[in-house]
mmCIF file of C-alpha atoms and ligand atoms in Angstrom:
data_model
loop_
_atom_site.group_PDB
_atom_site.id
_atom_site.type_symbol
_atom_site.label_atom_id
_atom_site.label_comp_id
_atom_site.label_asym_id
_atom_site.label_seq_id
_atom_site.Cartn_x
_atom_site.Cartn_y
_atom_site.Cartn_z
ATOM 1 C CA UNK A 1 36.366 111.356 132.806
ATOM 2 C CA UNK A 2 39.326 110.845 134.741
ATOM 3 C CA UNK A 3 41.983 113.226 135.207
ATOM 4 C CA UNK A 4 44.250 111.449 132.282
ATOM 5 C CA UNK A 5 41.359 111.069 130.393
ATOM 6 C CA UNK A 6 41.990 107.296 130.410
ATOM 7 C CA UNK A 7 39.158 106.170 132.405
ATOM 8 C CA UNK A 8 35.417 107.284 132.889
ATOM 9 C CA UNK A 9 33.145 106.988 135.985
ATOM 10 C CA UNK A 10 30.435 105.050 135.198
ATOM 11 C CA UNK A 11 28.156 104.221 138.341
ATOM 12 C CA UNK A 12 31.170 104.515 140.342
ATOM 13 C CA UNK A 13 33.302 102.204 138.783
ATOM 14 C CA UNK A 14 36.561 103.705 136.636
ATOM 15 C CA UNK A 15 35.991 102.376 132.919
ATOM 16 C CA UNK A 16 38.856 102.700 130.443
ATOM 17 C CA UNK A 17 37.552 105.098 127.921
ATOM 18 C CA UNK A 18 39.686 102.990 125.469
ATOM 19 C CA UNK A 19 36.884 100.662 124.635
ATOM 20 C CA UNK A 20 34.014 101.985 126.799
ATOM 21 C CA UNK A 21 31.602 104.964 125.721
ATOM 22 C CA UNK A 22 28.325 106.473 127.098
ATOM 23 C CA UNK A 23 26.803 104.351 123.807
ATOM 24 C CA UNK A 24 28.218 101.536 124.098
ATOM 25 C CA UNK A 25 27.487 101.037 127.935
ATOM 26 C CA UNK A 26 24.166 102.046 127.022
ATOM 27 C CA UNK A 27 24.001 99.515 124.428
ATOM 28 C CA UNK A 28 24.542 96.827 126.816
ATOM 29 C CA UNK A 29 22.074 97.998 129.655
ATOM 30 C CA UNK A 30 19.375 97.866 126.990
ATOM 31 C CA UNK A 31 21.075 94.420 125.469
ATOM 32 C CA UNK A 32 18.420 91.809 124.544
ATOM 33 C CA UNK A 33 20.092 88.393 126.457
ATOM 34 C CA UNK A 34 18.130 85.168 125.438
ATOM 35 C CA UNK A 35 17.780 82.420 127.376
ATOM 36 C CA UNK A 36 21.000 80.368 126.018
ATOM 37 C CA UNK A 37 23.368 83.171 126.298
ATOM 38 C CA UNK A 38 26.158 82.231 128.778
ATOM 39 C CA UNK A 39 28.426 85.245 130.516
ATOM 40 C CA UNK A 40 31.767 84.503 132.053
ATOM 41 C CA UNK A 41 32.227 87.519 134.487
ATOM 42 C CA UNK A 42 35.396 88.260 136.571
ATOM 43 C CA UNK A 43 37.488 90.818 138.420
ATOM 44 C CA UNK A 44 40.021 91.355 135.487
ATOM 45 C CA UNK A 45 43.014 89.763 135.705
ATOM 46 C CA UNK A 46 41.071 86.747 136.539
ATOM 47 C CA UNK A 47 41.054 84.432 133.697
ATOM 48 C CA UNK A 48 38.538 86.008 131.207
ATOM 49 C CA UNK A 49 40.843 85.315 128.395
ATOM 50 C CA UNK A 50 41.452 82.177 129.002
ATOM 51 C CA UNK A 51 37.520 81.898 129.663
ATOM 52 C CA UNK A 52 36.993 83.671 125.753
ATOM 53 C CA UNK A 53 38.966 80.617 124.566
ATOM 54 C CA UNK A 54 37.183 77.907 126.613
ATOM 55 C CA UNK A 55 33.582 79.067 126.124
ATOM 56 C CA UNK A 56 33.280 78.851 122.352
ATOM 57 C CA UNK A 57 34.866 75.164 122.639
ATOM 58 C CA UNK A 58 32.504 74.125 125.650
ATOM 59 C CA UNK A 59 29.603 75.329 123.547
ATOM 60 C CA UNK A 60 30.194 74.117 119.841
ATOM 61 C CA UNK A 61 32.010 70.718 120.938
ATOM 62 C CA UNK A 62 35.219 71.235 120.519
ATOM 63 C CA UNK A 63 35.210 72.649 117.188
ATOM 64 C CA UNK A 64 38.437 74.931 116.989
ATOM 65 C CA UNK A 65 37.953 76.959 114.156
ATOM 66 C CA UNK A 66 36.491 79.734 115.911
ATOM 67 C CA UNK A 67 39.711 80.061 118.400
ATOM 68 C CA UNK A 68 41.671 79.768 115.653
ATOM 69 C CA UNK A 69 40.657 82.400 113.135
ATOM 70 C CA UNK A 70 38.451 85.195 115.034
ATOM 71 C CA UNK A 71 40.479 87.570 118.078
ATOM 72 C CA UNK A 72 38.971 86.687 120.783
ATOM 73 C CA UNK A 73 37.723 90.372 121.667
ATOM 74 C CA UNK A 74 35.081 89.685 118.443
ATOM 75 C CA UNK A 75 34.572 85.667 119.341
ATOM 76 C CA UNK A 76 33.758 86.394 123.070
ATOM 77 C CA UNK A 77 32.637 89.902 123.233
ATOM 78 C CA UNK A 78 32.942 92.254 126.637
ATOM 79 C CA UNK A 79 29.909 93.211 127.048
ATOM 80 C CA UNK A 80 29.617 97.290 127.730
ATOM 81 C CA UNK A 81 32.667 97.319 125.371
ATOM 82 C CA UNK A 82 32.258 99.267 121.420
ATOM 83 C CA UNK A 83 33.230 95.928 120.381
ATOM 84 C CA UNK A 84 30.132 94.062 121.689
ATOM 85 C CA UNK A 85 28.525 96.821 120.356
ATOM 86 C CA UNK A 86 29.210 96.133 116.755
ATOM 87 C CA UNK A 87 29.652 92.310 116.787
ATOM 88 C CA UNK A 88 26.531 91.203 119.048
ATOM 89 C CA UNK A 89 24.402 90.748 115.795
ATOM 90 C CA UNK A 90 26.736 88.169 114.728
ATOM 91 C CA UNK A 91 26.987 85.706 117.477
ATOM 92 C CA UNK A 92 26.629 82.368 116.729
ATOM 93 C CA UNK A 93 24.198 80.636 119.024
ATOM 94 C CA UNK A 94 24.394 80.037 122.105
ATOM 95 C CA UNK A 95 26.186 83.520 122.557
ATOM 96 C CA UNK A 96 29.038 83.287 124.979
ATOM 97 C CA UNK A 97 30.460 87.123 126.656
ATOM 98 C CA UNK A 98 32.554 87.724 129.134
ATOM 99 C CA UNK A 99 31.924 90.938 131.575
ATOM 100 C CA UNK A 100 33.942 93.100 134.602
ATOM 101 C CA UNK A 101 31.007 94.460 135.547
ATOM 102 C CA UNK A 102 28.923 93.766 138.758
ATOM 103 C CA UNK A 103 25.964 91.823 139.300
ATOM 104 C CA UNK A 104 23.793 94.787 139.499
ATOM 105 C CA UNK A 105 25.099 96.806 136.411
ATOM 106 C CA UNK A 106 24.265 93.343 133.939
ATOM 107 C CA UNK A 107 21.341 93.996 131.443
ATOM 108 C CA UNK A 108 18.122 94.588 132.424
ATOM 109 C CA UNK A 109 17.065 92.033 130.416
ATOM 110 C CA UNK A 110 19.570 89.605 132.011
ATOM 111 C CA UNK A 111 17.578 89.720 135.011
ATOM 112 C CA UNK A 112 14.335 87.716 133.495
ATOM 113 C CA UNK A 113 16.352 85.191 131.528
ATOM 114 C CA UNK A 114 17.466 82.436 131.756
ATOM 115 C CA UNK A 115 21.148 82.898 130.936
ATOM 116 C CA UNK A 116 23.986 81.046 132.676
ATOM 117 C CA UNK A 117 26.804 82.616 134.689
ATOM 118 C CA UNK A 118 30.713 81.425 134.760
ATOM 119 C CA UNK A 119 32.178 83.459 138.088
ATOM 120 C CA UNK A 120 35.639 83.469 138.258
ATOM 121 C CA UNK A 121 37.694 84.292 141.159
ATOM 122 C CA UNK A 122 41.287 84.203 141.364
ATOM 123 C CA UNK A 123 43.640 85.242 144.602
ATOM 124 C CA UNK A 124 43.569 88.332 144.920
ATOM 125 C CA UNK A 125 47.211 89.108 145.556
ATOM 126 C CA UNK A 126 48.275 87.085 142.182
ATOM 127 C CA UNK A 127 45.346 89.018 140.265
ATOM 128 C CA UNK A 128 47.306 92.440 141.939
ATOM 129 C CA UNK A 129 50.456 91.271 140.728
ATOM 130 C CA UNK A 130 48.695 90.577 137.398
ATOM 131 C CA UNK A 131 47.435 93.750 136.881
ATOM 132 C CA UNK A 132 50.826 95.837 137.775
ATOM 133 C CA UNK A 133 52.546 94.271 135.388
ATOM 134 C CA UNK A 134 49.397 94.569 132.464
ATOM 135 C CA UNK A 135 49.641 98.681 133.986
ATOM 136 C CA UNK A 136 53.143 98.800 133.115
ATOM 137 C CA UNK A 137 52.432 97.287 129.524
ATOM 138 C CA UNK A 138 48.861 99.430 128.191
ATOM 139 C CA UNK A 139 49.258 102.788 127.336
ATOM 140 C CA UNK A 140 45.412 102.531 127.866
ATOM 141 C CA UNK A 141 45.569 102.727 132.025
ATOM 142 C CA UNK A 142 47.786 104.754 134.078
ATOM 143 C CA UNK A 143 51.137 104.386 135.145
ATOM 144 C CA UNK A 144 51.046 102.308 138.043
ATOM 145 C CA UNK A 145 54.201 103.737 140.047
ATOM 146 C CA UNK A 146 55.485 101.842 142.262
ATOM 147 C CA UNK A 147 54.275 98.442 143.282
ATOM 148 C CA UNK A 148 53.724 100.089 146.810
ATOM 149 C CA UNK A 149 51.361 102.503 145.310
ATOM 150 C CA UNK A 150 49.650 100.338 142.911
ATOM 151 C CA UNK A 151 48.599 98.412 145.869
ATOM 152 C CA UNK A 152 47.795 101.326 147.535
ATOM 153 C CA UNK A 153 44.857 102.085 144.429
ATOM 154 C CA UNK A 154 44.155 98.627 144.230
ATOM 155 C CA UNK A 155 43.292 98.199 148.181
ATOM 156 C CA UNK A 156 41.319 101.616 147.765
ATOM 157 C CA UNK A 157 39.084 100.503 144.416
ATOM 158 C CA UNK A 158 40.657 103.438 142.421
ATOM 159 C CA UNK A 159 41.202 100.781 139.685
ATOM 160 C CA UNK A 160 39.779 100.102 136.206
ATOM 161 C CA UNK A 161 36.450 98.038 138.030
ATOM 162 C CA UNK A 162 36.560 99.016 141.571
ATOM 163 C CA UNK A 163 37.772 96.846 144.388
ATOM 164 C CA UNK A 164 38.102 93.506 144.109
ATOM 165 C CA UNK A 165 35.955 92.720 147.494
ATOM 166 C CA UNK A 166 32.782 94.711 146.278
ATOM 167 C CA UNK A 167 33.000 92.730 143.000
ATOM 168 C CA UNK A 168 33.096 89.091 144.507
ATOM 169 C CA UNK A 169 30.253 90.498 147.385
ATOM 170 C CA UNK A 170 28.197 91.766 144.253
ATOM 171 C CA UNK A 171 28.452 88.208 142.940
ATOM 172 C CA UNK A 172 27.523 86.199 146.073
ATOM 173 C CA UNK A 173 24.622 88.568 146.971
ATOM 174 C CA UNK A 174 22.404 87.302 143.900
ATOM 175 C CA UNK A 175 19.029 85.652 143.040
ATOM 176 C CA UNK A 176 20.588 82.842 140.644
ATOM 177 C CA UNK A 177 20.302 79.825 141.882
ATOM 178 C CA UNK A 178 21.272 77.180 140.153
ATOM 179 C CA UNK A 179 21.690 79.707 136.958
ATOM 180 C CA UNK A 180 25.597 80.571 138.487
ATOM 181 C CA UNK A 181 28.602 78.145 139.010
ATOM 182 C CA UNK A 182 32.025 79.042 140.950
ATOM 183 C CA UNK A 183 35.165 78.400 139.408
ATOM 184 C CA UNK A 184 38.471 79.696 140.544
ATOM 185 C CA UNK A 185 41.911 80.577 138.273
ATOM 186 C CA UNK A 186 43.725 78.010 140.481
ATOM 187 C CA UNK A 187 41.445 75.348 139.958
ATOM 188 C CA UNK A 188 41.737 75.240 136.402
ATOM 189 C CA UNK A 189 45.583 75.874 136.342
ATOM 190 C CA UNK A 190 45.287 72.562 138.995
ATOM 191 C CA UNK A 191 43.180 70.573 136.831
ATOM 192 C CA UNK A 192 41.770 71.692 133.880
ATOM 193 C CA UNK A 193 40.007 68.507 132.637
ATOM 194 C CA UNK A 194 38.158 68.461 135.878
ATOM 195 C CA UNK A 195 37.433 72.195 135.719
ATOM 196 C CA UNK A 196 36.096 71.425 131.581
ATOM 197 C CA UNK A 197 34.033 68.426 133.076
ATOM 198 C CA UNK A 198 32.360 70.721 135.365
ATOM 199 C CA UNK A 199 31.825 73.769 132.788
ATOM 200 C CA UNK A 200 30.249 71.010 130.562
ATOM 201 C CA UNK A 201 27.753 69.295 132.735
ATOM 202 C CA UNK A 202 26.424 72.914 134.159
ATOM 203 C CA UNK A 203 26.252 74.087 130.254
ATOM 204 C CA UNK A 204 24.666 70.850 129.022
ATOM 205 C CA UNK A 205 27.604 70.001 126.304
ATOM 206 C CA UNK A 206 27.980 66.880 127.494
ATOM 207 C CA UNK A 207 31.289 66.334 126.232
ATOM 208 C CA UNK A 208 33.030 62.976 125.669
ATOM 209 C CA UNK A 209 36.781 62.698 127.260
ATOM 210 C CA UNK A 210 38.341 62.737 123.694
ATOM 211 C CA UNK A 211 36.561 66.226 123.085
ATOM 212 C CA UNK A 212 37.904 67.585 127.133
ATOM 213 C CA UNK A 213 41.004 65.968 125.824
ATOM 214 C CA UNK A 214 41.395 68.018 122.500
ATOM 215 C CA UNK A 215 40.094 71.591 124.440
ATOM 216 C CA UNK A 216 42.329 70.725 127.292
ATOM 217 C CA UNK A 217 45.079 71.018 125.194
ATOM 218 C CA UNK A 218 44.452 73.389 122.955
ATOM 219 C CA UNK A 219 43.644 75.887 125.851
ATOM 220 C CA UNK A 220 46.820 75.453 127.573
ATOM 221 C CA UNK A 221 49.136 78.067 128.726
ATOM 222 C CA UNK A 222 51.477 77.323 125.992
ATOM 223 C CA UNK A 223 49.245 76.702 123.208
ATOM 224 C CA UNK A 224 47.218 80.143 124.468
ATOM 225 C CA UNK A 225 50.592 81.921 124.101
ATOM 226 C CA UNK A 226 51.345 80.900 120.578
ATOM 227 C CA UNK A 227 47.582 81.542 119.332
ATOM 228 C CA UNK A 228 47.631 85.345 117.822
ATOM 229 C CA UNK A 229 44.131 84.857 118.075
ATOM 230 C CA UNK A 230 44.212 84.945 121.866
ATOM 231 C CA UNK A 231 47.829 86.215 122.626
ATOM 232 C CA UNK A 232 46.502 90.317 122.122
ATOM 233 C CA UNK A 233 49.562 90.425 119.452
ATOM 234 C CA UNK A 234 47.307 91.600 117.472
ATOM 235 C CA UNK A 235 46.724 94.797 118.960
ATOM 236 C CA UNK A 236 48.973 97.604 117.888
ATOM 237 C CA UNK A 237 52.140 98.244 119.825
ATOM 238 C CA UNK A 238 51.329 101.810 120.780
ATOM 239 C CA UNK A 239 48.477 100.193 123.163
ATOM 240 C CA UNK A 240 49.928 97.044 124.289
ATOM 241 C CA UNK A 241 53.141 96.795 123.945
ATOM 242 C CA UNK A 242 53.950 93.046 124.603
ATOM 243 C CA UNK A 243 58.272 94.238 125.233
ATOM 244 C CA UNK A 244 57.364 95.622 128.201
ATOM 245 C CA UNK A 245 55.679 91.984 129.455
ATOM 246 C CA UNK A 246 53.292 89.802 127.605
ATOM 247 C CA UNK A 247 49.832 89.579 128.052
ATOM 248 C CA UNK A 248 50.037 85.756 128.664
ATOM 249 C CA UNK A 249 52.779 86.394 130.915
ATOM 250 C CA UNK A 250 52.799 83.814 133.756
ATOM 251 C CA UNK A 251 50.069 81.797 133.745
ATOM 252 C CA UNK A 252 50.917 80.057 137.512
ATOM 253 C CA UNK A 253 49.059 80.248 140.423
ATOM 254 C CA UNK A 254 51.270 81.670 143.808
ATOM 255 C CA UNK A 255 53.778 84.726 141.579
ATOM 256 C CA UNK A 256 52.487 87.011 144.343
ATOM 257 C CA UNK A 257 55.166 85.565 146.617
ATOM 258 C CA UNK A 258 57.863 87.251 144.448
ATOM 259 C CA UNK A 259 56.289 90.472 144.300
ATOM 260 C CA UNK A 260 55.021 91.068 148.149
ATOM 261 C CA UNK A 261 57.398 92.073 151.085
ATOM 262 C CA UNK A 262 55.840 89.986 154.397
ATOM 263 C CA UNK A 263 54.814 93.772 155.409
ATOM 264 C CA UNK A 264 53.069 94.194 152.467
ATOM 265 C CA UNK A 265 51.261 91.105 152.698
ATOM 266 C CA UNK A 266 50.326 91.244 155.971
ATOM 267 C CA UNK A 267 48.644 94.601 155.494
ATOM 268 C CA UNK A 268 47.248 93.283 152.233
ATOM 269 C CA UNK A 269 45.306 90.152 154.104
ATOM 270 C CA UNK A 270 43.990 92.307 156.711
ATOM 271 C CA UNK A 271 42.679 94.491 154.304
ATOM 272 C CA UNK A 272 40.906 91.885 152.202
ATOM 273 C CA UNK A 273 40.126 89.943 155.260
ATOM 274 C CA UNK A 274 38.155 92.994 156.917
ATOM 275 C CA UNK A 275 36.125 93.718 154.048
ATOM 276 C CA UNK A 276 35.574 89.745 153.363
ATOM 277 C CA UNK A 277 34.073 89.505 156.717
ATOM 278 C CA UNK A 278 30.674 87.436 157.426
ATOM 279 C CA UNK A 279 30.975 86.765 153.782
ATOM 280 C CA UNK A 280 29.955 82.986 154.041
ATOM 281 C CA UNK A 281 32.681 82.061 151.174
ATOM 282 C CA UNK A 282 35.795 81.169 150.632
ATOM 283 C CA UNK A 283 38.433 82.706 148.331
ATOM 284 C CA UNK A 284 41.676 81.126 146.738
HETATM 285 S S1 PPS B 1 41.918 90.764 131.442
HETATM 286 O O1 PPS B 1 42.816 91.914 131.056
HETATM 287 O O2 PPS B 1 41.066 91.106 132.583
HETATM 288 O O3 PPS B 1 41.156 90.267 130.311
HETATM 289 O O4 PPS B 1 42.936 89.642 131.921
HETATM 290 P P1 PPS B 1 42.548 88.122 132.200
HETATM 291 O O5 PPS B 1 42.498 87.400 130.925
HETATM 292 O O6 PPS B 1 41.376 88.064 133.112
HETATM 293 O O7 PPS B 1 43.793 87.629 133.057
HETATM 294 C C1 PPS B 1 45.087 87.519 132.511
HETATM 295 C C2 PPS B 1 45.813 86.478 133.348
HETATM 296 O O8 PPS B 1 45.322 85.168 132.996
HETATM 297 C C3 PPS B 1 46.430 84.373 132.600
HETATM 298 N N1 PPS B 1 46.039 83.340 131.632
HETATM 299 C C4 PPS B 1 46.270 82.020 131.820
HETATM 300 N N2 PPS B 1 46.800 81.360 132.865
HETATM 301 C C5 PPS B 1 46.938 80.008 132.743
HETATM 302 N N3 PPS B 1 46.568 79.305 131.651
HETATM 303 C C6 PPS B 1 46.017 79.936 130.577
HETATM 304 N N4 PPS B 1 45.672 79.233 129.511
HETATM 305 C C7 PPS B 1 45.836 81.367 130.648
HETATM 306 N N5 PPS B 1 45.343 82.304 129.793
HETATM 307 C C8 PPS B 1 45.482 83.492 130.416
HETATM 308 C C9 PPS B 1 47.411 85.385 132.026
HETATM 309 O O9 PPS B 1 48.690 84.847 131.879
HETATM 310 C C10 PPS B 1 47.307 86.484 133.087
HETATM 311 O O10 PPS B 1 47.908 86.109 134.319
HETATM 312 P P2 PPS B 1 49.441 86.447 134.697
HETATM 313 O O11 PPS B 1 49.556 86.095 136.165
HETATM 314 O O12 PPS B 1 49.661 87.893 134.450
HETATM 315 O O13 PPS B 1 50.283 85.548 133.843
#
């Protein structure tokens, strides 16, 4: 347990105690994945809401009754959270969960299945950005100070997840295959038809253009924003308060340029570039 007693080491990695415990982290090394289950992973502030909204509609053809009437925490679970813990059982089939966690720290079980992976990777400097400003609004995580200093813990990895590099290295450095596909945060926000044609033919939905149509706009920044189902209004004030900035608070692709000084984001690329080195990949 940290310090502020808001986050917990778990393997390394700083957990928010908020919604992780010993049980229910437990509960998901032990989980039972079948064969259909799909996982949308990420370095938060990536896209996993959006992602939680997607997934269901990719997977039950467009129905939207699901977005629509279950929070998105129960529809599309975080695995390792005591909220997957309790709503698991009740998946409908095929199960769709989104995860922060590294390749390594996935289910045992995961590991024989079959299961599909979503990986998500957004700039780095906009998912910074991101995060400040969802520090400054959940009582859950610390203070951030400064944006100087927040980038100071985010360049170090003494963040809720670790750093950023060690995530995306976890995620090249697999044994998938053809079970994983790449998407990034900028090329859905680009195109998001073309990014729903894609997440279709690797899941199988095979999706007519009236259905890509129908999800495309439903999952749309402004749509997402309005939906209390997706929007974390629903959580109580005390925890998130949405005053302070909302969770769906941008939604563009480049707000890093607003935030960094060109010191800062010089020091910032070497940083990432150093650690990204001899990585064969590329990175919005
Ligand atoms: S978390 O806390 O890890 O679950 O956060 P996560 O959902 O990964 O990331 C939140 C950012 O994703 C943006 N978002 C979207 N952008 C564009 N279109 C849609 N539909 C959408 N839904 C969520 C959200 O606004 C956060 O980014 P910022 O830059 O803060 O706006």
């Amino acid at each position: 347990m940290s310090s502020s007693g808001r986050y917990m080491l778990y393997h390394g990695l700083l957990l928010p105690t908020v919604v992780h415990t010993e049980q229910s982290l437990s509960y998901a090394r032990d989980f039972s994945v079948q064969d259909t289950d799909v996982f949308a992973v990420t370095y938060p502030k990536s896209g996993t809401t959006w992602m939680q909204e997607i997934l269901p509609l990719v997977l039950n053809g467009g129905d939207l009754t699901p977005v629509l009437t279950i929070p998105n925490w129960d529809r599309v679970p975080w695995l390792g959270t005591i909220k997957m813990a309790r709503v698991s059982e009740h998946l409908p089939s095929p199960r769709a969960l989104v995860s922060h966690l590294p390749y390594h720290l996935l289910p045992r079980s995961f590991h024989s299945s079959k299961a599909k992976v979503i990986y998500v990777t957004r700039n780095p400097k906009d998912v910074m950005v991101s995060s400040f400003h969802f520090h400054k609004m959940a009582s859950f995580l610390d203070d951030p100070g400064t944006f100087q200093e927040f980038m100071d813990k985010f360049l170090a990895g003494e963040v809720m997840f670790g750093k950023w590099t060690e995530h995306l290295k976890s995620w090249r450095h697999h044994e998938l295959g053809d079970r994983i596909l790449y998407i990034t945060y900028e090329e859905m926000v680009q195109d998001l038809r073309g990014a729903l044609r894609r997440l279709s033919s690797f899941l199988g939905s095979n999706l007519s253009e009236e259905v890509i149509e129908r999800i495309a706009e439903h999952c749309c920044f402004k749509n997402m924003k309005t939906n209390c189902m997706s929007n974390h209004s629903l959580v109580p004030q005390d925890l998130m308060d949405l005053d302070k900035s909302p969770f769906l608070r941008k939604g563009v692709v480049g707000d890093w340029k607003n935030h960094f000084s060109p010191e800062q984001e010089a020091r910032f690329s070497a940083v990432i570039d150093a650690e990204m080195e001899g990585e064969a990949c590329s990175f919005p």
